[in-house]
CSV table of C-alpha atoms in Angstrom, one decimal:
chain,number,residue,atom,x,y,z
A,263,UNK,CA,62.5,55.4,173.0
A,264,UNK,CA,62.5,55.7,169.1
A,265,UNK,CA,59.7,57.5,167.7
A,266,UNK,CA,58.4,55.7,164.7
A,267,UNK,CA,56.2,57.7,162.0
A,268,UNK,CA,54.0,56.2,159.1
A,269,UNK,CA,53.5,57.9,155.6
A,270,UNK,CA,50.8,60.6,155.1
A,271,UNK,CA,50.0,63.1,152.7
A,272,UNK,CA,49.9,65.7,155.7
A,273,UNK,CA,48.6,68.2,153.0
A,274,UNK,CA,46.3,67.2,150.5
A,275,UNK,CA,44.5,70.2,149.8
A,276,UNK,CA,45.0,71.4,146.5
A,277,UNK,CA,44.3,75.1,144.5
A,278,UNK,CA,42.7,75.5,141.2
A,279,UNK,CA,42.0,79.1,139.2
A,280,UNK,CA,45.1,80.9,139.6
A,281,UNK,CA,46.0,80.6,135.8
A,282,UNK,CA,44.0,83.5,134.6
A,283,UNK,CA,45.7,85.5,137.3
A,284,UNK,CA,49.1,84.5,136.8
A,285,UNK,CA,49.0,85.7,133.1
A,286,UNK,CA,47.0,88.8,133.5
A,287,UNK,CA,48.3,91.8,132.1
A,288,UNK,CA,48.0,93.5,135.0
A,289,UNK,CA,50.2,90.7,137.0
A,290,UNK,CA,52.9,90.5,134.9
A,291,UNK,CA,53.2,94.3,134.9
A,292,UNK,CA,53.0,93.9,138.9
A,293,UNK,CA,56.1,91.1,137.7
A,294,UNK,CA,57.8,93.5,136.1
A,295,UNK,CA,57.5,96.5,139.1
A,296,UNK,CA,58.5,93.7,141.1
A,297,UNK,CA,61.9,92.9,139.3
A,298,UNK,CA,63.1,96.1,138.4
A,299,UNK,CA,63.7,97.2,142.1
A,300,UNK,CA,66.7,98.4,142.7
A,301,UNK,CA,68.1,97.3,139.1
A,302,UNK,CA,65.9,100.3,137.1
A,303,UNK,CA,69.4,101.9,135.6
A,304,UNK,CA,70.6,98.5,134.9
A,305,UNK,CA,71.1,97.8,130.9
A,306,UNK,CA,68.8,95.0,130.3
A,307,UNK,CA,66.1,97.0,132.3
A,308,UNK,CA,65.9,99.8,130.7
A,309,UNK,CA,65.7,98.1,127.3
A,310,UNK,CA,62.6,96.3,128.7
A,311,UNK,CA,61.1,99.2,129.6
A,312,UNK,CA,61.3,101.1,126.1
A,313,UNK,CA,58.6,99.1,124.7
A,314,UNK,CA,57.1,97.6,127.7
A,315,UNK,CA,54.1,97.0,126.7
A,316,UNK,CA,55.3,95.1,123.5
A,317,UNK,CA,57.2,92.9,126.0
A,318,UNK,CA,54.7,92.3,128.3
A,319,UNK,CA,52.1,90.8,125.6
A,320,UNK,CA,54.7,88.7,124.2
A,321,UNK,CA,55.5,87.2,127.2
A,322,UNK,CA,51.9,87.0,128.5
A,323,UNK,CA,51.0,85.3,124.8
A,324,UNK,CA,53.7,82.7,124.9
A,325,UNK,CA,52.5,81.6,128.1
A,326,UNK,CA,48.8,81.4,126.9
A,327,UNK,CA,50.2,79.3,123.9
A,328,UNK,CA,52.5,77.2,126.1
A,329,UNK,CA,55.4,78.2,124.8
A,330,UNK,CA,57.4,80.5,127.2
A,331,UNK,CA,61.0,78.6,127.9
A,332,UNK,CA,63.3,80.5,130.0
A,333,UNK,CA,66.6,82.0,128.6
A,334,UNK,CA,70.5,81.0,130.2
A,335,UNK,CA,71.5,82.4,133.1
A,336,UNK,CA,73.8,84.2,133.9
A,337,UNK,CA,76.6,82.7,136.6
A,338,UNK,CA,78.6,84.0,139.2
A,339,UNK,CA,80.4,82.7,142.1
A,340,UNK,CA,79.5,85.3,145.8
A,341,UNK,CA,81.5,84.5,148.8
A,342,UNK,CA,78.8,84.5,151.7
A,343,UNK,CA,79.5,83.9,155.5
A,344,UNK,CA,82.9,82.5,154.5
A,345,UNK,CA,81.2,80.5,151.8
A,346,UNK,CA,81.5,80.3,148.0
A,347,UNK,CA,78.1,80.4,146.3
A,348,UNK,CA,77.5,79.6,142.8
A,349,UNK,CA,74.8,82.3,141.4
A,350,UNK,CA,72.5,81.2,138.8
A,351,UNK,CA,70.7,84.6,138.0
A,352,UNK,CA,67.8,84.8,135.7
A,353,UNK,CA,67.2,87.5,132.7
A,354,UNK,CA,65.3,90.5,133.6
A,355,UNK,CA,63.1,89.7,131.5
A,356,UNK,CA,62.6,85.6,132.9
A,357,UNK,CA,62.5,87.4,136.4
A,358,UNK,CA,59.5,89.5,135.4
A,359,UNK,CA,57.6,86.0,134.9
A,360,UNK,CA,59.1,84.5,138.1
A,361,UNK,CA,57.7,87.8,140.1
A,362,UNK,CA,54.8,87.2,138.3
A,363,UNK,CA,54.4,83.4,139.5
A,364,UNK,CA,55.3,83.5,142.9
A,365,UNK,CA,53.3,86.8,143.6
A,366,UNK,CA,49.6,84.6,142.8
A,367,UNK,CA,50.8,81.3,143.7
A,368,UNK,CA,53.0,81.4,147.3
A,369,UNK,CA,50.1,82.5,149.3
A,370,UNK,CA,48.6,79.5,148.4
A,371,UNK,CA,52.0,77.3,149.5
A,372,UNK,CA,52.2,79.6,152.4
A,373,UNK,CA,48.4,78.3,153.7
A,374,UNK,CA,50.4,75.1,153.7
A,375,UNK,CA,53.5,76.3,155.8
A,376,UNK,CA,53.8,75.9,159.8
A,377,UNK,CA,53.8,79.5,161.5
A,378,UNK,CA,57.8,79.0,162.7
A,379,UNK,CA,59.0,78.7,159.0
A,380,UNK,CA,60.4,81.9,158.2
A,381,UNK,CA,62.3,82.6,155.6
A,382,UNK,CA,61.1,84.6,152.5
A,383,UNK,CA,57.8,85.6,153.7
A,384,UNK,CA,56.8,89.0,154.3
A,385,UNK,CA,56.3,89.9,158.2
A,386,UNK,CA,58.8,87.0,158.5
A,387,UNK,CA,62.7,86.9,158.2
A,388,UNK,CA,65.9,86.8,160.0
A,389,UNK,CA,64.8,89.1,162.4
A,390,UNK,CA,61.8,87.3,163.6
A,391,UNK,CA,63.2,84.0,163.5
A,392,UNK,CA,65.9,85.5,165.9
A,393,UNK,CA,63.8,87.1,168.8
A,394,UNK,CA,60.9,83.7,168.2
A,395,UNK,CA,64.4,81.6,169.1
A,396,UNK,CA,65.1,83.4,172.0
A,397,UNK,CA,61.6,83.3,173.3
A,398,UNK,CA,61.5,79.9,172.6
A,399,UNK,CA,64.4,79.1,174.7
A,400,UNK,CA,62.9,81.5,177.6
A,401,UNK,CA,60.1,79.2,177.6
A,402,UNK,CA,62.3,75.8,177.5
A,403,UNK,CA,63.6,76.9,180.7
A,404,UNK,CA,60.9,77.8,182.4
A,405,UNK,CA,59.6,74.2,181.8
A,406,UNK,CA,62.3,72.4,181.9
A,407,UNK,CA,65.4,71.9,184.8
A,408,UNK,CA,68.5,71.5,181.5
A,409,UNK,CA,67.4,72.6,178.0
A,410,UNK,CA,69.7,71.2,175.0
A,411,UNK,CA,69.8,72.1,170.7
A,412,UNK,CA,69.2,69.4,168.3
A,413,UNK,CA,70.7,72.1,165.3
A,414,UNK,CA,70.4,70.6,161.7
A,415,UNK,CA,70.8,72.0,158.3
A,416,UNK,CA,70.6,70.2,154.9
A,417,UNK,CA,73.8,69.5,153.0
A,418,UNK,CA,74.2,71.4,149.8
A,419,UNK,CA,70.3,71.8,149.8
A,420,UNK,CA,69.5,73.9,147.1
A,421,UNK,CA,71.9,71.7,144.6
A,422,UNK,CA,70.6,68.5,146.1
A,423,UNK,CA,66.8,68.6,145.7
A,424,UNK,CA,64.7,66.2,143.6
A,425,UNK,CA,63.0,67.4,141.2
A,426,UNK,CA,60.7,64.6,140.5
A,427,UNK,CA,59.6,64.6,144.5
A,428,UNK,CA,59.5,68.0,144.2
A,429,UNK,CA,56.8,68.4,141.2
A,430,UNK,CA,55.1,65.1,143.4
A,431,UNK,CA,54.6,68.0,146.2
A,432,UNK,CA,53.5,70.8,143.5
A,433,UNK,CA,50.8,68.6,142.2
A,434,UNK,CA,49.4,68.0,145.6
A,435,UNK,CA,49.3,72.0,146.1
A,436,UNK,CA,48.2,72.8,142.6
A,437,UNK,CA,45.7,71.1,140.4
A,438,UNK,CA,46.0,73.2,137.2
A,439,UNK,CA,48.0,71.7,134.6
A,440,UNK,CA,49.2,75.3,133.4
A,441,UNK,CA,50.3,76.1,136.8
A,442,UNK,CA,52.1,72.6,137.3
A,443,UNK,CA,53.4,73.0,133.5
A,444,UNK,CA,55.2,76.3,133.9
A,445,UNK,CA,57.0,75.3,137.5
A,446,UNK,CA,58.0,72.4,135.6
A,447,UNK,CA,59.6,74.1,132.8
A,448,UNK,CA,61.4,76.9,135.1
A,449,UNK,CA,62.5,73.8,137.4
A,450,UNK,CA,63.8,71.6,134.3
A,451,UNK,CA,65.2,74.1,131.5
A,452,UNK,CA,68.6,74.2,131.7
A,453,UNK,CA,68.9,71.1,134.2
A,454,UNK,CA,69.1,67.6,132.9
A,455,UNK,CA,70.4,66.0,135.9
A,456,UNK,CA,67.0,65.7,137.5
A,457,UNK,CA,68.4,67.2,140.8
A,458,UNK,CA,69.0,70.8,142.3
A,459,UNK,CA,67.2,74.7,141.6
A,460,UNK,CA,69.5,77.7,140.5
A,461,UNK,CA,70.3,79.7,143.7
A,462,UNK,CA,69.7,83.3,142.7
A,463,UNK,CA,65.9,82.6,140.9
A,464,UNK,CA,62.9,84.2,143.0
A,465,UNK,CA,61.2,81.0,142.4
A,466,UNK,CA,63.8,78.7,143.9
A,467,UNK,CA,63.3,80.3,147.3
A,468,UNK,CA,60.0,79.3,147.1
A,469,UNK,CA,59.8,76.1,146.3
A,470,UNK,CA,63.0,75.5,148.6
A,471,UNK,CA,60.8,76.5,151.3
A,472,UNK,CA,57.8,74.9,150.0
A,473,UNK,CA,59.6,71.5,149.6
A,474,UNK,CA,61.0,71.6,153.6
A,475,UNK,CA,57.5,72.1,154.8
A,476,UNK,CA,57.1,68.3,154.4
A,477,UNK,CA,59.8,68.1,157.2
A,478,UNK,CA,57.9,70.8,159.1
A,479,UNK,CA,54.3,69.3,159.4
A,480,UNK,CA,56.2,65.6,160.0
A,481,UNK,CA,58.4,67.4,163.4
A,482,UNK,CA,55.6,68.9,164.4
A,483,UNK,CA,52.3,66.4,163.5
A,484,UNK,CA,54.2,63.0,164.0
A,485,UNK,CA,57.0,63.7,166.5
A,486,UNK,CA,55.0,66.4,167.9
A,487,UNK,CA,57.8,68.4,168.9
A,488,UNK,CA,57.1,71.9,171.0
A,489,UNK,CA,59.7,74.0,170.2
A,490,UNK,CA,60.7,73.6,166.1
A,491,UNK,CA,61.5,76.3,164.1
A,492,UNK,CA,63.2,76.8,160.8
A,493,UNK,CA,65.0,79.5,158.2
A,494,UNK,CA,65.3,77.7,154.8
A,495,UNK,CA,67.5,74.6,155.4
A,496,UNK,CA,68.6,75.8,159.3
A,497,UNK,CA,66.7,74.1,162.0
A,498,UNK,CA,66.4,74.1,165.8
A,499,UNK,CA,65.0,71.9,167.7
A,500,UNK,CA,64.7,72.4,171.8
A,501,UNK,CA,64.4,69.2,174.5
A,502,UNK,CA,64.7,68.3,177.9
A,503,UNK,CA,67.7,65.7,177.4
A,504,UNK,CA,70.2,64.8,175.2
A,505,UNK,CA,68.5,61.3,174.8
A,506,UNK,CA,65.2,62.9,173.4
A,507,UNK,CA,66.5,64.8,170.6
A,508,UNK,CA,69.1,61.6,169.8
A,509,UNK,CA,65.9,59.7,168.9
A,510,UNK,CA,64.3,62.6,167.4
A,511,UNK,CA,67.4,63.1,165.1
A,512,UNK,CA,67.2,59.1,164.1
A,513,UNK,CA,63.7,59.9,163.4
A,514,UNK,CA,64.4,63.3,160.7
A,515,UNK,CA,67.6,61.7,159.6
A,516,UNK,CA,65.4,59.0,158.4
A,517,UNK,CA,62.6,60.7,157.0
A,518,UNK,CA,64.9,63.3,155.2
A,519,UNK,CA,66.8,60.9,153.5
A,520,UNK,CA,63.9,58.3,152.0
A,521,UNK,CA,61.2,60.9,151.5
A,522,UNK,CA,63.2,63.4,150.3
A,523,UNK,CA,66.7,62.3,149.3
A,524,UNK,CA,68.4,65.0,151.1
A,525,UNK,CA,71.1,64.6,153.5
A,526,UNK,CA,71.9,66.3,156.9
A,527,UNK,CA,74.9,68.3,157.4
A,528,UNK,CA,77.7,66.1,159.1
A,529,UNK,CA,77.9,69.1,161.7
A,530,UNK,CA,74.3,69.1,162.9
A,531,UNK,CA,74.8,68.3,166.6
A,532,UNK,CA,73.1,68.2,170.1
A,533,UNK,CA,74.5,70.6,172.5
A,534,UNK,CA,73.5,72.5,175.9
A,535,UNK,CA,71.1,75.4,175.5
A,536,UNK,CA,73.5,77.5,178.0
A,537,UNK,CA,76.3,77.8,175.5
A,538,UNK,CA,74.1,80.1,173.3
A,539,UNK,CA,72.1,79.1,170.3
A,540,UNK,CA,74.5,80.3,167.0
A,541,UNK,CA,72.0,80.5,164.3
A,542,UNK,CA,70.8,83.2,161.6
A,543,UNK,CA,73.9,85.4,162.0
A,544,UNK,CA,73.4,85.5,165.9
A,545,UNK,CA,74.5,84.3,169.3
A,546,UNK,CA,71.0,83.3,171.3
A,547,UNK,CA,70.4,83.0,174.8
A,548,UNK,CA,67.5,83.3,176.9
A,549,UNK,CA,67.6,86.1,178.0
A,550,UNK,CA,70.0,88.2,175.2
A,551,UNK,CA,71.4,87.9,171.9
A,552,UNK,CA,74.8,89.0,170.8
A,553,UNK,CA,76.3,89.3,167.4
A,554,UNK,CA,78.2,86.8,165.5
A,555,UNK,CA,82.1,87.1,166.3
A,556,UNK,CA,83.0,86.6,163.2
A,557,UNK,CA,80.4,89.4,161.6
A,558,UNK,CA,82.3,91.9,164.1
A,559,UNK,CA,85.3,90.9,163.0
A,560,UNK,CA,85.0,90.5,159.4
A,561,UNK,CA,83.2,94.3,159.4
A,562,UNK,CA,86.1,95.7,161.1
A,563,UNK,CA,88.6,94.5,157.8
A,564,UNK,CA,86.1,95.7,155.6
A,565,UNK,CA,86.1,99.0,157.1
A,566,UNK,CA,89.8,99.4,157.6
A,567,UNK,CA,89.9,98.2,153.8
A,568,UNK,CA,87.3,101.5,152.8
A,569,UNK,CA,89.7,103.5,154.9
A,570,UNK,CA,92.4,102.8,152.5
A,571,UNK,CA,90.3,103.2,149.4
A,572,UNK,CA,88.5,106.0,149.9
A,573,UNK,CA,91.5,107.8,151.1
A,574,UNK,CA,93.0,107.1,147.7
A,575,UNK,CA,89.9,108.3,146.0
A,576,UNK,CA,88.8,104.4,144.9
A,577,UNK,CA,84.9,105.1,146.5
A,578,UNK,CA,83.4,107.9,147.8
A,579,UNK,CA,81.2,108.9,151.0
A,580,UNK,CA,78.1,107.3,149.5
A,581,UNK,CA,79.9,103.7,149.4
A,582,UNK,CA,81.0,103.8,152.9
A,583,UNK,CA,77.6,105.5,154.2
A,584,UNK,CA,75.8,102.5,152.6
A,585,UNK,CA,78.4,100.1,154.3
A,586,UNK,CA,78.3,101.7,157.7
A,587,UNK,CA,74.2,101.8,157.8
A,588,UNK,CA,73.8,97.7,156.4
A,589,UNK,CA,76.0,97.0,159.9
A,590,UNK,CA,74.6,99.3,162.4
A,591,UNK,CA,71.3,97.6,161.0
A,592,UNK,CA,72.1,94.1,161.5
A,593,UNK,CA,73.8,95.4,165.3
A,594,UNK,CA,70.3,97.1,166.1
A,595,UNK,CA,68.8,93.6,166.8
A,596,UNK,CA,71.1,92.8,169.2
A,597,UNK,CA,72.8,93.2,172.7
A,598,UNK,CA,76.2,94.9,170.3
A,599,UNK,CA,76.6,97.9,171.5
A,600,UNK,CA,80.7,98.2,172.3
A,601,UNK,CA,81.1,95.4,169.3
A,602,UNK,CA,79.5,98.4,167.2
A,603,UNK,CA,81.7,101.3,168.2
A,604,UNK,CA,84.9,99.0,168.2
A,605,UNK,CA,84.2,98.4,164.7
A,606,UNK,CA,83.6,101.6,163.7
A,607,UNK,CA,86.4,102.8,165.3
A,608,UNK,CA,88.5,101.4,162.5
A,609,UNK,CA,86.5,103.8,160.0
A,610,UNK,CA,88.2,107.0,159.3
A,611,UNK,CA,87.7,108.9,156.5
A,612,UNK,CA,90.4,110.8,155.0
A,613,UNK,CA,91.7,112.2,151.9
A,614,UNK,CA,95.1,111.9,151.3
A,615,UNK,CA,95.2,115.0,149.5
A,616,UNK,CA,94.1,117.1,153.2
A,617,UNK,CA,91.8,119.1,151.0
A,618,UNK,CA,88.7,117.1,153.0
A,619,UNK,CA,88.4,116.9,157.2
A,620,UNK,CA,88.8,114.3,158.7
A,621,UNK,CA,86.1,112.7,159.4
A,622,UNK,CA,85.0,109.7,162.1
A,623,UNK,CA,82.2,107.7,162.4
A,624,UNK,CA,80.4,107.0,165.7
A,625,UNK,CA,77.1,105.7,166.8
């Protein structure tokens, strides 16, 4: 059977008197706190913050006039999870605005999101998404005799979205023309293709999310599927046969691609539930979750590679600390106990000059 779906506006409630707000002293200052974390010593910053005050009002007059455009970024490529990444990043001073925006105006997007969305939102996040998976498939099991994953993910989402669908969606959230104005302006300034938000912009994770939760409310309000969930573009989807989620993935294929011209990864597949669920950095199952091989494997090169360095003097014990706490952080959510101490095991710090102990680092 091929479920067959009809076009609603499954949210047509809209928010007005949020522009006083957003360009409030007092907000923009907030934007400002907001931004500077963790980048306080950085150049730019600290210039902003000798005459903070001065900058503040400027910005918070050009936006009353209408006339706030945002500056170039600046671009870098990141490698991430095997993946190179091109990084649009915003000015400090641009960033103060976008902390500014978002801080009034998600919690009004978020009234529109379904409860298993969970990226970017505070008391959300990888780690939640992770332990909701694995209850999820607890309770698949429990109801059903075989459990299989329908797991999809958007192909080159952030580059690919529309930006005249995605204002469309805006306009039914927000009814102040201010409010529409500015999102148009950070979504459109320097982009003429019509197509695709800067990854590396506070805003862009927001609307990202914001313009996925029209596949959200359409899984869960028109195929009325159970057990949905979602992290940005990443999405699982639990059923009792192979045949169901077949005609449910017709059904998103479909509505993904002529409501909002996006395209489904060519390796989003259907698979059995009892091979483990391999999403948000981790290995899922019912009843435990285990690391991501290649996370384990990939943290045991970087730390033989800060053996080397620091035993030549290249970084110091602060660099590795910071490296050895970011991994036992992300293997604290998980069944990874030996995988922890076998990586470690290739961390030993030694100077080559035998002035410093040697020194090992165990759980």
């Amino acid at each position: 059977m091929v479920l067959r779906f009809k076009r609603e506006d499954c949210m047509p409630k809209s928010y007005g008197n949020l522009w006083p707000q957003i360009i409030s002293f007092e907000n923009l200052l907030r934007g400002f706190n907001e931004a500077r974390k963790g980048k306080r010593y950085q150049f730019e910053v600290l210039n902003f913050s000798d005459h903070l005050e001065e900058n503040i009002f400027k910005i918070q007059d050009k936006l009353i006039a209408g006339t706030w455009k945002p500056l170039p970024f600046r671009e870098f490529i990141k490698i991430d999870a095997l993946k190179k990444r091109l990084i649009q990043a915003p000015p400090f001073c641009d960033r103060v605005v976008h902390h500014a925006l978002v801080h009034i105006t998600q919690p009004f997007m978020e009234q529109k999101w379904i409860y298993d969305s969970y990226a970017c939102r505070c008391g959300k996040g990888i780690h939640k998404c992770v332990f909701r998976t694995k209850d999820f498939l607890y309770r698949a099991w429990c109801m059903w005799e075989h459990v299989y994953v329908l797991q999809a993910d958007i192909s080159k989402y952030f580059q690919s979205i529309n930006h005249k669908i995605l204002l469309n969606i805006l306009q039914r959230t927000f009814r102040e023309k201010e409010v529409l104005s500015l999102y148009q302006t950070i979504i459109e300034t320097n982009n003429t293709t019509g197509q695709g938000i800067p990854i590396g912009a506070l805003t862009s994770q927001t609307l990202a999310n914001h313009y996925l939760s029209e596949v959200d409310h359409f899984v869960k309000e028109k195929l009325r599927v159970k057990f949905y969930i979602r992290y940005m573009d990443d999405m699982i989807i639990l059923g009792s046969s192979k045949e169901y989620l077949k005609d449910i993935l017709v059904e998103l294929k479909l509505f993904i691609e002529t409501k909002l011209e996006l395209h489904l990864n060519p390796k989003t597949h259907i698979y059995p539930a009892c091979q483990g669920v391999d999403f948000t950095g981790y290995r899922i199952w019912k009843t435990h979750i285990l690391p991501r091989k290649r996370n384990v494997k990939a943290a045991k090169k970087r730390f033989k590679s800060i053996s080397k360095r620091y035993a030549k003097g290249e970084v110091d014990l602060e660099y590795a600390k910071s490296r050895v706490v970011s991994f036992i952080g992300y293997m604290q959510h998980c069944n990874g106990y030996h995988s922890t101490v076998s990586a470690l095991k290739y961390l030993i710090l030694r100077r080559n000059s035998y002035e410093s102990n040697k020194v090992s680092c165990t759980k």
